[in-house]
Amino acid sequence: MFKPVVSLVTVAVIAALNPSLSYADQKKDIEVIEVTSNFRQQNLMTVDGSISVIGSDEIVKRGAAHSENLLGALANVNFSSGASRGNYIQIRGIGLRSQFVDPVNPSVGLIIDGINYSGLGGASMLFDVDSYALYRGPQGTQFGNDALAGLIKIDSVAAAADQESRLLLSVGDYNSHRYGIATGTSFGDDVHVRLSAVSQVTDGYITNKHLNVKDTNNIDESNVKLKLNWQATDDLSFDAVMHYIDVDNGYDSFSLDLNRDTLSDQPGRDTQLTKAFGLTTRYQGFDFANVEIILSSLQSDLIYSYDEDWSYVGIPGWGYSWKDIYNRERQQSSADLRLLSKGKSLFNQKASWVAGLYLNQRDSDLARVHTKAKYDVSSVNEHRDIAVYGQIEYDLSEQTVLTVGARVGQYDIEYFDTRLTDQVVSDNLYGFNLSLNHQLNKQAMIYLALTRSDKAGGVNAQALANPDTFASEVYRQQLLANSSFAPETLYSLEYGVKGRSLDDSLTIKMAAFYNYRQDPQLKSTITDKDDNASPVFVDFIDNAGSGRGYGLELEADYQATDSISLFLTAGYLQTTI
């Protein structure tokens, strides 16, 4: 079935690129959108892979304040809130939907200004953002095991010699407002600085009938970013970035009648206080290669809580009143050292190469407070990664490029808590990409790519700590058998076509893909009642046998006149597990 689909995709795109209107005959300047692909900045229309990019102007036109405001415009991308914002993202049907007690590894990565925010989707505010890029499919070679299903990469406006200042003033219903300012300056020819700050507030769209208030699901977010660029010498440069993110949102969205009216007596919170720093050093003084050193550090305090019974004491037939509070602290640091060849230095000047070493440490501390619990629980999850990677791009001809890349790594996770639970897991992770990119002509290209990525396994802390909760011996043994879970592997075969019409009025990108998931990590739940007939839930992650999926993605942009532009995005997805 895949072969006929591939043929139809190619024919349809090439046919559509024939010029039919004369408007763009007068166009001279063509916007070139660049993305980070294969470790280098490249033209979006000539790189292999299904990548969507939303630029600064489009973000402003959409009035997008947060990443969740853009995801609905992207093919085969979904998100679930599970909190005040759309923190949990799925690409091509793969991704998390929630996080509670157990530490989990994201399937979709999030990189903001070179800093890894994977699993912290609430941080993705969009003021003074230059580009928002979404990568579909495994990105294991370049971005590692946080990007099993894909990646979101957000880049703020850079500190540069020519900078535009920005001022944002927005007021709306539900006591909503957004205020922001961004500006920059230069100190001589070599030092450039940019500072931006934004505050966005709204009462939200929920009315709490029991408390008689309308702001229990509110948004109250602020973000400050400082960027510095220093060209120290002709060969040496530094790019530094600092983030301060303060999120103090409410979380009260569980409605018994599904009408945006809630009855909770203990509304929840969704807060995040993050301080992050990143430094990229580039040195071009060697004859054979350029050197890049990317360092980052992040510290984040998070509170996530909700009214578990959705109600107040006194509702007939509602015999319990619970609140669940998760206080998390995340500390992360990483280092990425890479060498990038200067031009094509291998195989008779036909191939360029990249080689690198990656180190990462991510510690997550949790203090959980639950109304029903006999005692509060604190835990520590220490996650360490080390990986080496490399890639070669070989010119088979002037029109055809073969790319081969691989990444080999190891992770170690140690989990322990106040219930005397102690578990250590470790494993190896592998990723690779093999792609063939052929330029049909100056206007169109096709590609075929086979990629693989792994996602780390982990510890099922609840399963380890709660076997005695259940009277059933079957349930107890099931929990003990799932004290940990194994890595998940995703293989993806993708064929794509990209091109512009001769008059440049029409741009089309289309991709067809087939995914195979090995040992997919799926959430499971055991439910029962305790001695007091109260419900008991214990969640854990289990590895299923396999999963499959296939689909299509289409993006088309047509400039009809000077003032009218038409944009189409469509996706089809079929999955089984």
Coordinates of C-alpha atoms in Angstrom, one line a residue:
M1 CA 0.0 0.0 0.0
F2 CA 2.9 2.3 0.8
K3 CA 4.3 2.3 -2.8
P4 CA 1.1 3.5 -4.6
V5 CA 0.7 6.2 -2.0
V6 CA 4.3 7.4 -2.6
S7 CA 3.6 7.5 -6.3
L8 CA 0.4 9.5 -5.9
V9 CA 2.1 12.0 -3.6
T10 CA 4.9 12.7 -6.1
V11 CA 2.6 13.1 -9.1
A12 CA 0.2 15.3 -7.2
V13 CA 2.9 17.7 -5.9
I14 CA 4.8 18.0 -9.1
A15 CA 1.6 18.6 -11.1
A16 CA 0.5 21.3 -8.6
L17 CA 3.8 23.1 -9.0
N18 CA 3.1 24.0 -12.6
P19 CA 2.4 27.8 -12.7
S20 CA -1.2 28.8 -13.4
L21 CA -1.4 32.4 -12.3
S22 CA 0.7 35.4 -13.2
Y23 CA 0.7 37.3 -9.9
A24 CA 4.0 36.0 -8.7
D25 CA 5.7 36.7 -12.0
Q26 CA 6.3 40.1 -10.6
K27 CA 7.8 38.8 -7.3
K28 CA 11.5 39.2 -6.9
D29 CA 12.3 38.5 -3.3
I30 CA 11.6 35.0 -2.0
E31 CA 11.7 34.4 1.7
V32 CA 14.1 31.6 2.6
I33 CA 13.2 29.8 5.8
E34 CA 16.0 28.1 7.5
V35 CA 15.9 25.3 10.1
T36 CA 18.5 23.3 12.1
S37 CA 18.7 20.0 10.3
N38 CA 21.6 17.6 10.3
F39 CA 23.3 19.8 12.9
R40 CA 23.5 22.8 10.4
Q41 CA 21.3 25.7 9.3
Q42 CA 19.6 24.6 6.0
N43 CA 16.8 25.7 3.7
L44 CA 13.5 24.2 4.8
M45 CA 12.6 23.4 1.3
T46 CA 15.7 21.4 0.6
V47 CA 16.1 19.3 3.8
D48 CA 14.7 15.8 4.3
G49 CA 12.0 15.5 7.0
S50 CA 8.5 16.6 7.7
I51 CA 9.1 20.0 9.4
S52 CA 6.7 22.8 10.0
V53 CA 7.9 26.3 10.7
I54 CA 5.8 29.2 11.9
G55 CA 7.6 32.6 11.8
S56 CA 7.4 35.6 13.9
D57 CA 4.9 37.5 11.8
E58 CA 2.5 34.5 11.7
I59 CA 2.7 34.1 15.5
V60 CA 1.7 37.8 15.9
K61 CA -1.1 37.5 13.3
R62 CA -2.6 34.5 15.2
G63 CA -2.3 36.3 18.5
A64 CA -0.6 33.2 19.9
A65 CA 0.6 33.7 23.5
H66 CA 1.6 30.0 24.1
S67 CA 2.6 27.0 22.2
E68 CA -0.9 25.5 22.6
N69 CA -2.3 28.3 20.4
L70 CA -0.3 27.0 17.4
L71 CA -0.5 23.2 17.7
G72 CA -4.0 23.1 16.2
A73 CA -2.7 24.5 13.0
L74 CA -0.2 21.6 12.5
A75 CA -0.9 18.3 10.8
N76 CA -0.9 15.1 12.9
V77 CA -0.2 17.0 16.1
N78 CA -2.4 16.8 19.2
F79 CA -2.1 17.9 22.8
S80 CA -3.8 17.2 26.1
S81 CA -3.8 19.7 28.9
G82 CA -3.9 17.7 32.1
A83 CA -3.1 21.1 33.6
S84 CA -3.7 24.8 32.9
R85 CA -1.8 24.6 29.6
G86 CA -1.3 22.1 26.8
N87 CA 1.8 20.5 28.4
Y88 CA 1.5 17.1 26.8
I89 CA 2.0 16.8 23.1
Q90 CA 1.5 13.9 20.7
I91 CA 3.0 13.7 17.2
R92 CA 1.7 11.1 14.8
G93 CA -0.2 9.5 17.7
I94 CA 2.8 9.1 20.0
G95 CA 3.3 11.2 23.2
L96 CA 2.4 11.6 26.9
R97 CA -1.1 12.6 28.0
S98 CA -0.4 13.3 31.7
Q99 CA 2.1 13.0 34.6
F100 CA 1.3 12.4 38.2
V101 CA 3.6 10.5 40.7
D102 CA 6.0 8.5 38.6
P103 CA 8.8 10.3 36.8
V104 CA 8.2 9.8 33.0
N105 CA 10.3 10.5 30.0
P106 CA 8.7 12.7 27.3
S107 CA 8.2 11.4 23.7
V108 CA 8.2 14.9 22.2
G109 CA 11.2 17.1 23.0
L110 CA 11.0 20.9 23.7
I111 CA 14.1 23.1 23.1
I112 CA 13.9 26.8 23.8
D113 CA 16.9 28.9 22.9
G114 CA 19.1 25.8 23.0
I115 CA 17.9 24.8 26.5
N116 CA 16.1 21.5 27.0
Y117 CA 12.7 22.1 28.4
S118 CA 11.3 18.7 27.6
G119 CA 8.4 17.9 29.9
L120 CA 8.0 21.6 30.9
G121 CA 5.5 22.6 28.2
G122 CA 4.1 25.5 30.4
A123 CA 7.3 27.4 29.7
S124 CA 6.7 27.8 25.9
M125 CA 5.4 31.4 25.8
L126 CA 5.7 33.0 22.4
F127 CA 6.4 36.8 22.9
D128 CA 9.5 38.0 21.0
V129 CA 9.9 34.6 19.3
D130 CA 11.6 34.5 15.9
S131 CA 10.6 31.0 14.8
Y132 CA 8.6 28.0 16.0
A133 CA 9.6 24.7 14.4
L134 CA 8.0 21.3 14.8
Y135 CA 10.0 18.2 13.7
R136 CA 7.9 15.1 13.1
G137 CA 9.3 11.6 13.5
P138 CA 12.3 10.2 15.4
Q139 CA 15.1 12.8 15.9
G140 CA 17.4 10.5 17.9
T141 CA 20.6 11.2 16.1
Q142 CA 20.5 15.0 16.6
F143 CA 18.4 15.5 19.7
G144 CA 18.6 12.3 21.6
N145 CA 16.1 10.2 23.5
D146 CA 13.7 13.0 24.5
A147 CA 12.7 13.3 20.8
L148 CA 11.3 9.8 20.1
A149 CA 8.2 11.1 18.3
G150 CA 9.5 14.5 17.3
L151 CA 10.6 17.8 18.7
I152 CA 9.5 21.4 19.1
K153 CA 12.2 24.0 18.8
I154 CA 11.5 27.6 19.8
D155 CA 14.1 30.4 19.0
S156 CA 13.7 33.9 20.4
V157 CA 14.8 36.9 18.4
A158 CA 18.6 37.0 18.4
A159 CA 20.8 39.7 19.8
A160 CA 22.3 41.3 16.7
A161 CA 23.5 44.6 15.2
D162 CA 20.1 45.4 13.6
Q163 CA 17.3 44.9 16.1
E164 CA 13.7 45.9 16.1
S165 CA 12.0 46.9 19.4
R166 CA 8.6 45.5 20.1
L167 CA 5.7 46.7 22.3
L168 CA 2.7 44.6 23.1
L169 CA -0.5 46.0 24.6
S170 CA -3.6 43.8 24.5
V171 CA -6.8 43.8 26.5
G172 CA -9.8 41.5 26.2
D173 CA -12.8 39.8 27.9
Y174 CA -12.6 37.7 31.0
N175 CA -10.2 40.3 32.6
S176 CA -7.6 39.4 30.0
H177 CA -4.5 41.5 29.2
R178 CA -1.0 41.0 27.7
Y179 CA 1.8 43.5 28.2
G180 CA 5.2 43.0 26.6
I181 CA 8.3 44.9 25.6
A182 CA 11.5 43.8 23.8
T183 CA 14.5 45.9 22.8
G184 CA 18.2 45.6 22.3
T185 CA 21.4 47.6 21.9
S186 CA 25.0 47.1 20.8
F187 CA 28.3 48.0 22.5
G188 CA 30.6 48.6 19.6
D189 CA 30.6 46.3 16.7
D190 CA 31.2 43.1 18.7
V191 CA 28.7 43.0 21.6
H192 CA 25.0 42.8 21.2
V193 CA 22.3 42.5 23.8
R194 CA 18.5 41.9 23.7
L195 CA 16.0 42.0 26.6
S196 CA 12.4 41.0 26.5
A197 CA 9.6 40.7 29.1
V198 CA 6.0 39.8 28.9
S199 CA 3.1 39.4 31.3
Q200 CA -0.2 37.6 30.3
V201 CA -3.2 37.4 32.6
T202 CA -6.8 36.2 32.3
D203 CA -9.5 34.9 34.6
G204 CA -10.2 31.9 32.3
Y205 CA -13.5 30.6 31.2
I206 CA -14.6 28.6 34.3
T207 CA -17.1 29.6 36.9
N208 CA -16.9 27.9 40.3
K209 CA -20.5 27.8 41.5
H210 CA -19.7 26.6 44.9
L211 CA -17.2 29.3 45.7
N212 CA -19.0 31.9 43.6
V213 CA -15.8 33.0 41.8
K214 CA -14.7 33.1 38.2
D215 CA -10.9 33.0 38.4
T216 CA -10.1 29.5 39.8
N217 CA -8.8 28.4 36.3
N218 CA -6.9 31.6 35.7
I219 CA -3.7 32.3 33.7
D220 CA -1.0 34.5 35.3
E221 CA 2.3 34.1 33.5
S222 CA 5.4 36.2 33.0
N223 CA 8.6 35.6 31.2
V224 CA 11.9 37.6 31.0
K225 CA 14.6 36.7 28.5
L226 CA 18.1 38.2 28.2
K227 CA 20.3 37.3 25.2
L228 CA 24.0 38.3 24.6
N229 CA 26.1 37.9 21.5
W230 CA 29.9 38.6 21.7
Q231 CA 32.2 38.2 18.7
A232 CA 35.4 38.0 20.8
T233 CA 37.7 37.5 17.8
D234 CA 37.4 36.7 14.1
D235 CA 37.2 33.0 15.0
L236 CA 35.7 32.9 18.5
S237 CA 32.1 33.9 19.4
F238 CA 29.8 33.4 22.4
D239 CA 26.0 33.4 22.6
A240 CA 24.5 33.5 26.1
V241 CA 20.8 33.4 27.1
M242 CA 19.1 33.7 30.5
H243 CA 15.4 32.8 31.2
Y244 CA 13.2 33.7 34.1
I245 CA 9.7 32.2 33.9
D246 CA 7.0 32.7 36.6
V247 CA 3.8 30.8 36.1
D248 CA 1.0 31.0 38.7
N249 CA -2.0 29.5 37.1
G250 CA -5.1 28.1 38.6
Y251 CA -6.4 24.6 37.7
D252 CA -10.1 24.0 38.2
S253 CA -11.5 22.4 35.0
F254 CA -13.3 19.3 36.2
S255 CA -17.0 19.9 35.6
L256 CA -19.6 17.3 36.6
D257 CA -22.0 18.6 34.0
L258 CA -19.4 19.4 31.3
N259 CA -20.6 23.0 31.1
R260 CA -17.6 25.0 32.4
D261 CA -19.3 25.3 35.8
T262 CA -17.4 23.6 38.6
L263 CA -18.3 22.7 42.2
S264 CA -14.9 22.1 43.7
D265 CA -14.2 23.3 47.2
Q266 CA -10.4 22.9 46.9
P267 CA -9.4 24.3 43.4
G268 CA -5.9 23.3 42.2
R269 CA -2.9 25.2 41.1
D270 CA -0.4 24.8 38.3
T271 CA 2.7 26.9 39.0
Q272 CA 6.2 27.0 37.6
L273 CA 9.2 29.1 38.6
T274 CA 12.1 28.5 36.3
K275 CA 15.6 29.9 36.0
A276 CA 17.7 28.8 33.1
F277 CA 21.0 29.7 31.5
G278 CA 22.6 28.6 28.2
L279 CA 25.9 29.3 26.6
T280 CA 27.0 28.4 23.1
T281 CA 30.7 28.8 22.2
R282 CA 31.8 28.6 18.6
Y283 CA 35.4 28.4 17.4
Q284 CA 36.4 28.5 13.7
G285 CA 40.2 28.7 14.0
F286 CA 41.0 25.1 13.0
D287 CA 41.6 24.2 9.4
F288 CA 39.6 20.9 9.4
A289 CA 36.5 21.7 11.5
N290 CA 34.5 24.2 13.5
V291 CA 34.0 23.6 17.2
E292 CA 30.7 24.1 19.1
I293 CA 30.3 23.8 22.9
I294 CA 26.7 24.0 24.1
L295 CA 26.2 24.3 27.9
S296 CA 22.9 24.7 29.7
S297 CA 21.5 24.7 33.2
L298 CA 17.9 24.7 34.4
Q299 CA 16.3 24.9 37.8
S300 CA 12.5 24.7 38.1
D301 CA 10.1 24.6 41.0
L302 CA 6.6 23.2 40.1
I303 CA 3.4 22.8 42.0
Y304 CA 0.5 20.8 40.5
S305 CA -2.7 20.2 42.4
Y306 CA -6.3 19.5 41.9
D307 CA -9.6 18.7 43.6
E308 CA -9.7 15.0 43.1
D309 CA -13.4 14.6 43.9
W310 CA -14.5 17.6 41.7
S311 CA -17.0 18.7 44.4
Y312 CA -17.6 19.9 47.9
V313 CA -18.7 18.1 51.1
G314 CA -22.4 17.8 51.3
I315 CA -23.4 16.6 47.8
P316 CA -25.7 13.6 48.2
G317 CA -24.0 10.4 47.3
W318 CA -20.5 11.9 47.2
G319 CA -18.9 10.3 50.2
Y320 CA -15.3 11.5 50.0
S321 CA -13.3 14.8 49.7
W322 CA -9.7 14.5 48.5
K323 CA -7.1 16.9 47.2
D324 CA -3.8 15.8 45.5
I325 CA -0.7 18.1 45.6
Y326 CA 2.5 17.4 43.7
N327 CA 5.5 19.7 44.6
R328 CA 8.4 19.1 42.2
E329 CA 11.8 20.4 41.9
R330 CA 13.8 19.8 38.7
Q331 CA 17.5 20.5 38.2
Q332 CA 19.1 19.8 34.9
S333 CA 22.5 20.5 33.4
S334 CA 23.9 19.4 30.0
A335 CA 27.0 19.7 27.8
D336 CA 27.2 19.1 24.1
L337 CA 30.6 19.2 22.4
R338 CA 30.6 18.8 18.6
L339 CA 33.0 19.1 15.7
L340 CA 31.6 20.2 12.3
S341 CA 33.7 19.7 9.2
K342 CA 34.6 22.8 7.2
G343 CA 33.0 22.0 3.8
K344 CA 33.3 18.6 2.2
S345 CA 36.5 17.2 3.5
L346 CA 36.0 13.4 3.1
F347 CA 35.9 11.0 0.1
N348 CA 37.5 13.3 -2.5
Q349 CA 35.7 16.4 -1.1
K350 CA 32.3 14.8 -1.5
A351 CA 31.3 14.4 2.1
S352 CA 30.9 16.6 5.2
W353 CA 30.8 15.2 8.7
V354 CA 29.8 15.9 12.3
A355 CA 30.9 14.2 15.5
G356 CA 29.9 14.9 19.1
L357 CA 29.7 14.0 22.7
Y358 CA 26.7 14.7 24.9
L359 CA 26.3 14.6 28.7
N360 CA 23.1 15.3 30.6
Q361 CA 22.0 15.1 34.3
R362 CA 18.3 15.6 35.2
D363 CA 17.3 15.3 38.9
S364 CA 13.6 15.5 39.9
D365 CA 12.5 15.7 43.5
L366 CA 8.8 15.1 44.4
A367 CA 7.0 15.8 47.6
R368 CA 3.4 14.5 47.3
V369 CA 0.6 15.5 49.7
H370 CA -2.6 13.5 49.4
T371 CA -5.6 13.9 51.6
K372 CA -6.2 10.2 51.9
A373 CA -2.6 9.2 52.4
K374 CA -1.5 7.9 55.8
Y375 CA 1.7 9.9 55.4
D376 CA 3.3 12.2 52.9
V377 CA 5.8 10.9 50.4
S378 CA 9.0 12.5 49.1
S379 CA 11.1 11.0 46.4
V380 CA 14.2 11.6 44.3
N381 CA 14.8 10.5 40.7
E382 CA 18.3 11.0 39.3
H383 CA 18.7 10.5 35.6
R384 CA 22.0 10.6 33.8
D385 CA 22.8 10.3 30.1
I386 CA 25.9 10.0 28.0
A387 CA 26.0 9.7 24.3
V388 CA 28.3 9.9 21.3
Y389 CA 27.0 10.7 17.8
G390 CA 28.2 11.2 14.3
Q391 CA 26.9 11.9 10.8
I392 CA 28.1 12.0 7.2
E393 CA 26.5 13.7 4.3
Y394 CA 27.8 12.3 1.0
D395 CA 27.2 13.8 -2.5
L396 CA 26.3 11.0 -4.8
S397 CA 25.9 13.6 -7.5
E398 CA 25.2 17.3 -7.8
Q399 CA 21.5 16.6 -7.2
T400 CA 21.6 13.6 -4.8
V401 CA 22.8 13.5 -1.2
L402 CA 23.1 10.4 1.0
T403 CA 23.0 11.1 4.8
V404 CA 24.0 8.5 7.4
G405 CA 24.0 9.3 11.1
A406 CA 24.0 7.3 14.4
R407 CA 23.9 8.0 18.1
V408 CA 24.8 5.5 20.9
G409 CA 24.2 6.3 24.5
Q410 CA 23.5 5.0 27.9
Y411 CA 21.2 6.1 30.7
D412 CA 21.3 5.4 34.4
I413 CA 18.3 6.1 36.7
E414 CA 18.3 5.9 40.5
Y415 CA 15.0 6.3 42.3
F416 CA 14.5 6.3 46.1
D417 CA 11.8 7.7 48.5
T418 CA 10.8 8.0 52.1
R419 CA 8.9 4.7 51.9
L420 CA 12.4 3.0 51.6
T421 CA 11.8 2.3 48.0
D422 CA 15.1 2.1 46.1
Q423 CA 15.4 1.1 42.5
V424 CA 18.2 1.4 39.9
V425 CA 17.7 0.9 36.1
S426 CA 20.1 1.4 33.2
D427 CA 20.2 0.5 29.6
N428 CA 21.7 1.4 26.2
L429 CA 20.0 3.6 23.7
Y430 CA 20.5 3.7 19.9
G431 CA 19.4 6.1 17.2
F432 CA 20.1 6.4 13.5
N433 CA 19.0 8.1 10.4
L434 CA 19.5 7.1 6.8
S435 CA 18.2 9.4 4.1
L436 CA 18.4 10.0 0.4
N437 CA 17.7 13.5 -0.8
H438 CA 17.3 14.2 -4.6
Q439 CA 16.8 17.6 -6.1
L440 CA 14.6 17.1 -9.1
N441 CA 15.2 20.7 -10.4
K442 CA 15.6 24.1 -8.9
Q443 CA 12.0 24.1 -7.8
A444 CA 11.3 20.6 -6.3
M445 CA 13.0 17.8 -4.4
I446 CA 12.1 14.3 -3.1
Y447 CA 13.5 12.4 -0.2
L448 CA 13.3 8.9 1.4
A449 CA 14.3 8.5 5.1
L450 CA 14.6 5.6 7.5
T451 CA 15.1 6.7 11.1
R452 CA 15.2 5.1 14.6
S453 CA 15.1 6.5 18.1
D454 CA 14.9 5.1 21.6
K455 CA 13.1 6.5 24.7
A456 CA 14.6 5.6 28.0
G457 CA 12.8 3.3 30.4
G458 CA 12.2 4.1 34.1
V459 CA 10.9 3.2 37.5
N460 CA 7.3 2.5 38.5
A461 CA 7.4 4.0 41.9
Q462 CA 3.8 3.5 42.7
A463 CA 3.9 -0.1 41.8
L464 CA 6.9 -0.6 44.1
A465 CA 5.4 1.1 47.0
N466 CA 1.7 0.0 46.9
P467 CA 1.5 -3.8 46.6
D468 CA 0.0 -4.1 50.1
T469 CA -2.8 -1.7 49.2
F470 CA -4.7 -4.5 47.6
A471 CA -6.2 -7.5 49.2
S472 CA -6.0 -9.5 46.0
E473 CA -2.8 -11.5 45.6
V474 CA -3.1 -11.3 41.8
Y475 CA -3.0 -7.5 42.0
R476 CA 0.0 -7.5 44.4
Q477 CA 2.0 -9.8 42.1
Q478 CA 1.1 -7.7 39.1
L479 CA 2.4 -4.5 40.8
L480 CA 5.6 -6.2 41.9
A481 CA 6.2 -7.6 38.4
N482 CA 6.0 -4.0 37.0
S483 CA 8.5 -2.3 39.2
S484 CA 10.2 -0.9 36.1
F485 CA 9.7 -0.6 32.4
A486 CA 12.0 -1.0 29.4
P487 CA 13.0 1.5 26.7
E488 CA 10.7 2.0 23.8
T489 CA 12.0 2.0 20.2
L490 CA 10.4 3.8 17.2
Y491 CA 11.3 3.0 13.5
S492 CA 10.0 5.4 10.9
L493 CA 10.0 5.1 7.1
E494 CA 9.2 8.4 5.4
Y495 CA 8.9 9.6 1.8
G496 CA 8.4 13.3 1.0
V497 CA 8.1 15.9 -1.7
K498 CA 8.7 19.6 -1.4
G499 CA 8.6 22.3 -4.1
R500 CA 7.7 25.7 -5.4
S501 CA 5.9 26.6 -8.6
L502 CA 7.9 28.4 -11.2
D503 CA 6.3 31.7 -10.4
D504 CA 6.9 31.1 -6.6
S505 CA 3.2 31.7 -5.8
L506 CA 2.6 28.2 -4.6
T507 CA 4.6 26.2 -2.0
I508 CA 3.8 22.6 -1.2
K509 CA 5.2 20.1 1.3
M510 CA 3.9 16.5 1.5
A511 CA 5.1 13.5 3.4
A512 CA 3.9 9.9 3.7
F513 CA 5.2 7.8 6.6
Y514 CA 5.0 4.3 8.3
N515 CA 5.9 3.9 12.0
Y516 CA 6.7 0.7 13.9
R517 CA 6.9 0.9 17.7
Q518 CA 8.8 -1.8 19.6
D519 CA 7.9 -2.2 23.3
P520 CA 5.7 0.9 23.4
Q521 CA 5.3 2.4 26.9
L522 CA 1.7 2.5 27.8
K523 CA -0.1 3.7 31.0
S524 CA -1.9 1.0 33.0
T525 CA -4.1 1.3 36.1
I526 CA -5.3 -1.1 38.7
T527 CA -8.4 -0.1 40.6
D528 CA -10.0 -1.5 43.7
K529 CA -11.4 -0.5 47.1
D530 CA -9.7 -0.3 50.4
D531 CA -11.1 -1.5 53.8
N532 CA -13.3 1.6 54.0
A533 CA -14.8 1.0 50.5
S534 CA -13.0 4.0 49.2
P535 CA -11.6 3.8 45.6
V536 CA -7.9 3.0 45.2
F537 CA -6.0 3.8 42.0
V538 CA -2.4 2.7 41.3
D539 CA -0.9 3.7 37.9
F540 CA 2.2 2.2 36.3
I541 CA 3.8 2.1 32.9
D542 CA 4.0 -1.2 31.0
N543 CA 5.6 -2.2 27.8
A544 CA 3.2 -3.5 25.1
G545 CA 4.3 -5.8 22.4
S546 CA 4.3 -3.5 19.3
G547 CA 2.5 -0.8 17.6
R548 CA 2.1 0.5 14.0
G549 CA 1.0 3.6 12.3
Y550 CA 0.9 5.3 8.9
G551 CA -0.4 8.5 7.5
L552 CA 0.1 11.6 5.4
E553 CA 0.8 15.3 6.0
L554 CA 0.2 18.1 3.6
E555 CA 1.1 21.8 3.8
A556 CA 0.4 24.3 1.0
D557 CA 0.8 28.0 0.9
Y558 CA -0.6 30.0 -2.1
Q559 CA -0.1 33.8 -2.6
A560 CA -3.1 34.7 -4.6
T561 CA -2.6 38.5 -4.6
D562 CA -0.5 41.1 -2.9
S563 CA -3.0 41.1 0.0
I564 CA -4.5 37.5 -0.1
S565 CA -2.6 34.4 1.0
L566 CA -4.2 31.0 1.4
F567 CA -2.8 28.3 3.6
L568 CA -3.8 24.7 3.9
T569 CA -2.6 22.0 6.3
A570 CA -4.0 18.5 6.4
G571 CA -3.1 15.2 8.0
Y572 CA -4.3 11.6 8.0
L573 CA -3.3 9.1 10.7
Q574 CA -4.1 5.4 11.4
T575 CA -2.5 3.6 14.4
T576 CA -2.8 0.3 16.1
I577 CA -1.2 -1.2 19.2

